[in-house]
XYZ file of C-alpha atoms in Angstrom:
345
model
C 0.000 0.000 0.000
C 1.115 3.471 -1.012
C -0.041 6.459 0.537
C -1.157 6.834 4.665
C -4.902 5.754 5.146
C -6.716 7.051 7.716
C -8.480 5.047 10.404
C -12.249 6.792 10.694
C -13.017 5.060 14.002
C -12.493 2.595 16.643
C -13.483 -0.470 14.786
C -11.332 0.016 11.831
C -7.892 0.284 13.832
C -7.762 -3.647 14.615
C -8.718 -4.854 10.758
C -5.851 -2.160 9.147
C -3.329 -3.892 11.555
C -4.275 -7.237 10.461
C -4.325 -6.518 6.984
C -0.721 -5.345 7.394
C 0.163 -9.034 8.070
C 3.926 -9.537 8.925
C 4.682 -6.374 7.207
C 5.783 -2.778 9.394
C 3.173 -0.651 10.426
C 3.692 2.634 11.144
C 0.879 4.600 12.628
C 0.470 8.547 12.887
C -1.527 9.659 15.783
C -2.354 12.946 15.181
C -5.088 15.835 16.443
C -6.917 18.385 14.324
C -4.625 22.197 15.253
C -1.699 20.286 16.072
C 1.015 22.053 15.041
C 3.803 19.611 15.017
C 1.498 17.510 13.591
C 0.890 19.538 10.604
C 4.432 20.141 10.322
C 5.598 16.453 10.225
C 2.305 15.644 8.034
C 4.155 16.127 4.493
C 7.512 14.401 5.559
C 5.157 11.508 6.667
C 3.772 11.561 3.227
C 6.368 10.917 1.681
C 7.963 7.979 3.721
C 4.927 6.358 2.773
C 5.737 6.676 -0.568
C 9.238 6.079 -0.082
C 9.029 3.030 1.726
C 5.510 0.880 -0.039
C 6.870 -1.914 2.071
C 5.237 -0.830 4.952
C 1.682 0.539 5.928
C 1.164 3.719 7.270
C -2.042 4.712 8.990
C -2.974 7.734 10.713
C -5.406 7.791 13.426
C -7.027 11.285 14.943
C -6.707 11.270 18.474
C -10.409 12.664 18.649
C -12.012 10.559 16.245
C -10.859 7.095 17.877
C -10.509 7.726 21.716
C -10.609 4.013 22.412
C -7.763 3.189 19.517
C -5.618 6.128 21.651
C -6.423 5.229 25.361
C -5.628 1.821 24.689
C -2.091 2.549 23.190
C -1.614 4.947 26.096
C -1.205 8.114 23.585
C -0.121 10.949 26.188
C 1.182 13.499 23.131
C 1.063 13.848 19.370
C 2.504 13.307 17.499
C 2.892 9.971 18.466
C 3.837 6.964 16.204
C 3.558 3.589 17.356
C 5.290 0.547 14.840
C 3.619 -2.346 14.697
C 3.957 -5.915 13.525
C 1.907 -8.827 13.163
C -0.259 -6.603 15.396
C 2.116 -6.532 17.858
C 3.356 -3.045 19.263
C 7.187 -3.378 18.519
C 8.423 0.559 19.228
C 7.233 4.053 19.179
C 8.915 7.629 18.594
C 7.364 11.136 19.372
C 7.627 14.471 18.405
C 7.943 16.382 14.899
C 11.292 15.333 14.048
C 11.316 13.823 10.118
C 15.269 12.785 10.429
C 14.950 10.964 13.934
C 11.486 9.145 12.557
C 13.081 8.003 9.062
C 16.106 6.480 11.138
C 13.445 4.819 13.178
C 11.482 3.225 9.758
C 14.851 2.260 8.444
C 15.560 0.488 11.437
C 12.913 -1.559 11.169
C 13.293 -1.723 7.526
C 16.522 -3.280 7.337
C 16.060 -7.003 8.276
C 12.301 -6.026 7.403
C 10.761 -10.526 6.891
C 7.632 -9.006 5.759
C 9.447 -7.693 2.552
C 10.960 -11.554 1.440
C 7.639 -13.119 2.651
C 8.896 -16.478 3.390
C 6.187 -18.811 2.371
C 8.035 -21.564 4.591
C 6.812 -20.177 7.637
C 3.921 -21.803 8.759
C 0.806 -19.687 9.241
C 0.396 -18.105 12.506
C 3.866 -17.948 13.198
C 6.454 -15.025 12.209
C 9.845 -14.266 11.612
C 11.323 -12.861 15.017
C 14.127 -10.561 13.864
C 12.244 -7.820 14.502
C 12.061 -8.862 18.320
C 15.662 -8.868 19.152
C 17.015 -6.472 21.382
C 20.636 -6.348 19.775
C 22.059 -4.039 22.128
C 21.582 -7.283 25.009
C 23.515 -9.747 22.858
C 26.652 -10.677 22.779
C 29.038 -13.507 21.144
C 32.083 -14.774 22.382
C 34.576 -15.734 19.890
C 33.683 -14.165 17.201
C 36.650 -12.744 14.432
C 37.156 -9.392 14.638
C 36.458 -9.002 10.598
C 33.623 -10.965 10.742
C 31.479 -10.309 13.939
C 27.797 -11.063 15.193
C 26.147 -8.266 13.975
C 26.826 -10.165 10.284
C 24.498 -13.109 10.557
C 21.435 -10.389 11.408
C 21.334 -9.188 7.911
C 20.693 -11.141 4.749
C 23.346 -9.777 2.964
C 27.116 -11.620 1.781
C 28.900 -11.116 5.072
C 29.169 -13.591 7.599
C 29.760 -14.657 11.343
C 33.188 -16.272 11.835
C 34.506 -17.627 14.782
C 38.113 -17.175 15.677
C 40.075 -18.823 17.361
C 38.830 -22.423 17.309
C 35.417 -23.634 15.613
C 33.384 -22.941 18.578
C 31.158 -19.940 19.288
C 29.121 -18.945 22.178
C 25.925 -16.608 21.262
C 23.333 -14.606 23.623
C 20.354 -13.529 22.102
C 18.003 -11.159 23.690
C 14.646 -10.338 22.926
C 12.845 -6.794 23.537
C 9.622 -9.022 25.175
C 8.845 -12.679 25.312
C 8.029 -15.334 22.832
C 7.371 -18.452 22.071
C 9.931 -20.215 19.512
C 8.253 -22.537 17.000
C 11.943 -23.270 14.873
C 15.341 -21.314 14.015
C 17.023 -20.668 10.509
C 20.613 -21.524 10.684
C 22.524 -20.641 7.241
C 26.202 -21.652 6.738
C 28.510 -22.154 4.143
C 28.421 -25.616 2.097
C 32.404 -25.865 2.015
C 32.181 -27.313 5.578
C 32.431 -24.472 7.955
C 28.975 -24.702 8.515
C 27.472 -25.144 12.133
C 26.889 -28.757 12.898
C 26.672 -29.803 16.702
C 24.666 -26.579 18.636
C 23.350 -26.854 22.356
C 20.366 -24.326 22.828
C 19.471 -22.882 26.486
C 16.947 -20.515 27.027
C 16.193 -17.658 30.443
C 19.916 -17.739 32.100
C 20.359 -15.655 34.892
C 23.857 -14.714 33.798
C 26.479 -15.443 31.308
C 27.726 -18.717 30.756
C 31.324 -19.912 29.453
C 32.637 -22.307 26.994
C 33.446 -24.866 29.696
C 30.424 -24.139 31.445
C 28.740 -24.765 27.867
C 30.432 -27.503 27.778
C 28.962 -29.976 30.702
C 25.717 -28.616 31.003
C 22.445 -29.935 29.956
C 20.360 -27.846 27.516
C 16.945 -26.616 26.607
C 17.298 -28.803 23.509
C 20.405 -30.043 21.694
C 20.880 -30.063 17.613
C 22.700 -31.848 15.341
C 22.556 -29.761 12.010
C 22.716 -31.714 8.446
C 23.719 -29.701 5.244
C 20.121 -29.577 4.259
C 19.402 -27.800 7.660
C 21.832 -24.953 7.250
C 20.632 -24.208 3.511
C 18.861 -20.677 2.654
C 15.077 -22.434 2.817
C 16.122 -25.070 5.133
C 14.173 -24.704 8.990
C 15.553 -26.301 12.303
C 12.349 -27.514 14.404
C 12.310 -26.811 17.773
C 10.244 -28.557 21.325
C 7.676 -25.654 20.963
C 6.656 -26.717 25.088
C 9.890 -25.673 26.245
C 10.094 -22.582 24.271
C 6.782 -20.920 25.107
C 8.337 -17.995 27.421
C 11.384 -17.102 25.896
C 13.553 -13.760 27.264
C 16.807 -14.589 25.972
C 18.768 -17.361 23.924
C 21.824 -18.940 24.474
C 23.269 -20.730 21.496
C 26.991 -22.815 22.125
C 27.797 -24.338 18.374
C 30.395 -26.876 19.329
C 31.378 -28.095 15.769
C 30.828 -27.799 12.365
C 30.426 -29.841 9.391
C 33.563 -30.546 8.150
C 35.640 -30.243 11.176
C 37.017 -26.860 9.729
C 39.298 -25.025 12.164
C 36.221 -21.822 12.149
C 32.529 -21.738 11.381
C 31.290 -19.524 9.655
C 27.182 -18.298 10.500
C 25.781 -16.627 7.207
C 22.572 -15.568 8.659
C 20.419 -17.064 11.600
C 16.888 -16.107 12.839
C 14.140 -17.568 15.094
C 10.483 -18.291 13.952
C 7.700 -17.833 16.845
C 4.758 -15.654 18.225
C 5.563 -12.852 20.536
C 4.104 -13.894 24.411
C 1.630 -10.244 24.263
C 1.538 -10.766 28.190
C 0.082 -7.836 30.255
C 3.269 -6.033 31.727
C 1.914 -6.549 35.406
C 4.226 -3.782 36.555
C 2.795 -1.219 34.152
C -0.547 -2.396 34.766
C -0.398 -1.965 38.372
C 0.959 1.757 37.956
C -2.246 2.290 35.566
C -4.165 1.253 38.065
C -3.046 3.410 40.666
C -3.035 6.611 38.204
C -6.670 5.745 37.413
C -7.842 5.617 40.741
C -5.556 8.681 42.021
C -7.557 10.537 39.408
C -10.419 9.210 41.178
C -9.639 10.803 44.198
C -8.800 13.797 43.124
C -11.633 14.364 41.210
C -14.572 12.051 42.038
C -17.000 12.393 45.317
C -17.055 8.651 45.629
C -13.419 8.174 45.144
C -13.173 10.620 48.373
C -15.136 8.733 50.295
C -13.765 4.887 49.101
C -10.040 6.333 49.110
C -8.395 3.300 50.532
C -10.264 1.159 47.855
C -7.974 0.331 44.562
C -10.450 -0.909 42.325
C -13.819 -0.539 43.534
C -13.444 3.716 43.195
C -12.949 3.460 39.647
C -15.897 0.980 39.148
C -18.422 3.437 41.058
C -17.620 6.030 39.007
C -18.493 4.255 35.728
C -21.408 2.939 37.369
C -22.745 5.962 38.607
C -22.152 8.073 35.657
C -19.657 10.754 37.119
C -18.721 13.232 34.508
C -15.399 13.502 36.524
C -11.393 12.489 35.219
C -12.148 8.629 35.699
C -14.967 8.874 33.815
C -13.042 10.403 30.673
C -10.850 7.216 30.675
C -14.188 4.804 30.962
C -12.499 2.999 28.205
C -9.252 2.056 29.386
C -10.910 1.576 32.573
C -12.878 -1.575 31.253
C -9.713 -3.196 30.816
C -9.812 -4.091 34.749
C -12.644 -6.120 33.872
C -10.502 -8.733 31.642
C -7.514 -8.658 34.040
C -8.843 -11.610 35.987
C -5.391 -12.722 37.335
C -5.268 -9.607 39.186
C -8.688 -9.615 40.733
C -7.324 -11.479 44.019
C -4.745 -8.939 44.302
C -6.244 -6.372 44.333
C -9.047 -7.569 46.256
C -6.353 -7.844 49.059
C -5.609 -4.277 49.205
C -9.279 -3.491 49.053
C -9.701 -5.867 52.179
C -6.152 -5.202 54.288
C-alpha cells in the first residue's frame, strides 16, 4: 500500500493492523490544530511513498478515543510501529530525520518484505524482536562479527580462534519459539553440533557450555543450514522465551572456524500484560479518582472498587473520561485477588 490511510473510528484500527500481516506498520496519531502535527504531516507523506513496504495509517486522536487510550497516547505526534499486530516501538515528536532512522531500522532485516512462504501460518519471523544491544558472542573474528548473521546480505559470522562460538540472544519481550534458521557455508564451515538454552540468569562460558544440559540439543545436516532449510524446535519448552543462548560446538567438516551466514528464530511474541505497568495504571486511574470524584473521596483506601463506582454511577469527573481504558480491569482476571487484598487489608 502506497499512501497513509486514515483510520475513521475505533473499529477500523484492529482490521488495518491485520491486513498489514507480517509487514511494518507505522501509525500517525495525530489531532486536528496540532502544530507539530501539521508540520511532520508532508515528511510523513512521503515515507509512505518512499518506503511501499510498509503501511502507514494515521489515526485522529479525537475521532478514535478508544484506539488512543488503549495505546496509552499521552502526546502527538505519536507513532507507534507495529507488527503482526504486535506493538514493537514508538517515537514522538515532529522530528522527520529521527522518525526516518526509526522506519529504516525496522526496515533493514524487514521478513515481511521476502515473505517467506516456509513459515507456517500463525507464526512469524522474530528478527524484529531482538534487542541487539543485550547480545553478545564470544569468539567471534574481529572481521567478521555477530552483527553479520542479522542481515541477509554476503557477510558472515566467523569464529576465531577455534570452531566454537558462544551466542546470547536477547529479545525486547517474550516469545514463544516454533523453529530457528541456521545458514552456513556448504564448504564445511557450517554449524553442525549446537546446544540451545533458554532464560539464564547470567552469562555462561565455553566450559560451562560444555557440561551442562540444555533446553534442547541439535545436530545440524547440510540440508538444515541451507537458505530455505528450517531447524524444528520442542515448541513446550520454548513458550516464554527472554533470551537465547546458542553454544555451536562443531561444524560440518571439522574446519578449524565456522562460519554463520545468517540465523533467525520463527515464533509468536508472548503479548503478556506487563503486570508492573498495569499496576501503575491502576493506581493513576484511581488517584484521578480521588482527586476528582465524590465517591473516590469517600472509598479512598479502595484500589479498584473507586474506579468501578464512578463508571457505574455516571460521574462526569477524570475517571470517567478514561471509561475505556478503565474496562480493561474487567478482563484482568489474574489480578482480581490482588487487588481484592488491598481493598480488604
Amino acid at each position: 500500500m502506497v499512501g497513509v490511510k486514515p483510520v475513521g473510528s475505533d473499529p477500523d484500527f484492529q482490521p488495518e493492523l491485520s491486513g498489514a500481516g507480517s509487514r511494518l506498520a507505522v501509525v500517525k496519531f495525530t489531532m486536528r490544530g496540532c502544530g507539530p502535527c501539521l508540520r511532520i504531516a508532508p515528511a510523513f507523506s512521503s515515507m509512505s511513498n518512499k518506503y511501499p513496504q510498509a503501511v502507514f495509517l494515521e489515526v485522529d486522536v479525537h475521532q478514535c478515543q478508544g484506539t488512543a487510550a488503549t495505546n496509552n497516547i499521552s502526546a502527538t505526534p505519536t507513532f507507534l510501529f507495529f507488527r503482526n499486530k504486535v506493538r514493537i516501538d514508538q517515537y514522538q515528536g515532529a522530528d522527520a530525520v529521527g522518525l526516518e532512522e526509526k522506519i529504516k531500522q525496522h526496515l533493514e532485516n524487514d521478513p515481511g518484505s521476502n515473505e517467506d512462504t516456509d513459515i507456517p501460518k500463525g507464526y512469524m519471523d522474530l528478527m524484529p524482536f531482538i534487542n541487539k544491544a543485550g547480545c553478545e558472542c564470544l569468539n567471534e573474528s574481529d572481521e567478521h562479527g555477530f552483527d553479520n548473521c542479522l542481515r541477509k546480505d554476503l557477510t558472515f559470522l566467523e569464529s576465531d580462534c577455534d570452531e566454537q562460538l558462544l551466542i546470547t540472544v536477547a529479545f525486547n519481550q517474550p516469545v514463544k519459539l516454533y523453529s530457528m534458521k541456521f545458514q552456513g557455508p556448504d564448504n564445511g564451515q557450517g554449524p553442525k553440533y549446537v546446544k540451545i538454552f533458554i532464560n539464564l540468569p547470567r552469562s555462561m562460558d565455553f566450559e560451562e557450555a560444555e557440561r551442562s544440559e540444555p533446553t534442547q540439543a541439535l545436530e545440524l545436516t547440510e540440508d538444515d543450514i541451507k537458505e530455505d532449510g528450517i531447524v524444528p524446535l520442542r515448541y513446550v519448552k520454548f513458550q516464554n522465551v527472554n533470551s537465547v543462548t546458542i553454544f555451536v560446538q562443531s561444524n560440518q567438516g571439522e574446519e578449524e572456524t565456522t562460519r554463520i551466514s545468517y540465523f533467525t528464530f520463527i515464533g509468536t511474541p508472548v503479548q503478556a500484560t506487563n503486570m508492573n505497568d498495569f499496576k501503575r495504571f491502576l493506581n493513576e486511574i484511581c488517584s484521578a479518582c480521588v482527586i476528582h470524584c465524590p465517591v473516590g473521596l469517600f472509598l479512598k483506601s479502595k484500589l479498584i472498587f473507586q474506579c468501578f463506582f464512578c463508571i457505574m454511577l455516571n460521574q462526569q469527573f477524570q475517571c470517567r473520561k478514561i471509561a475505556k481504558k478503565i474496562s480493561l480491569c474487567l478482563t484482568a482476571i489474574s489480578w482480581f485477588g490482588p487487588c481484592m487484598d488491598r481493598v480488604t487489608g
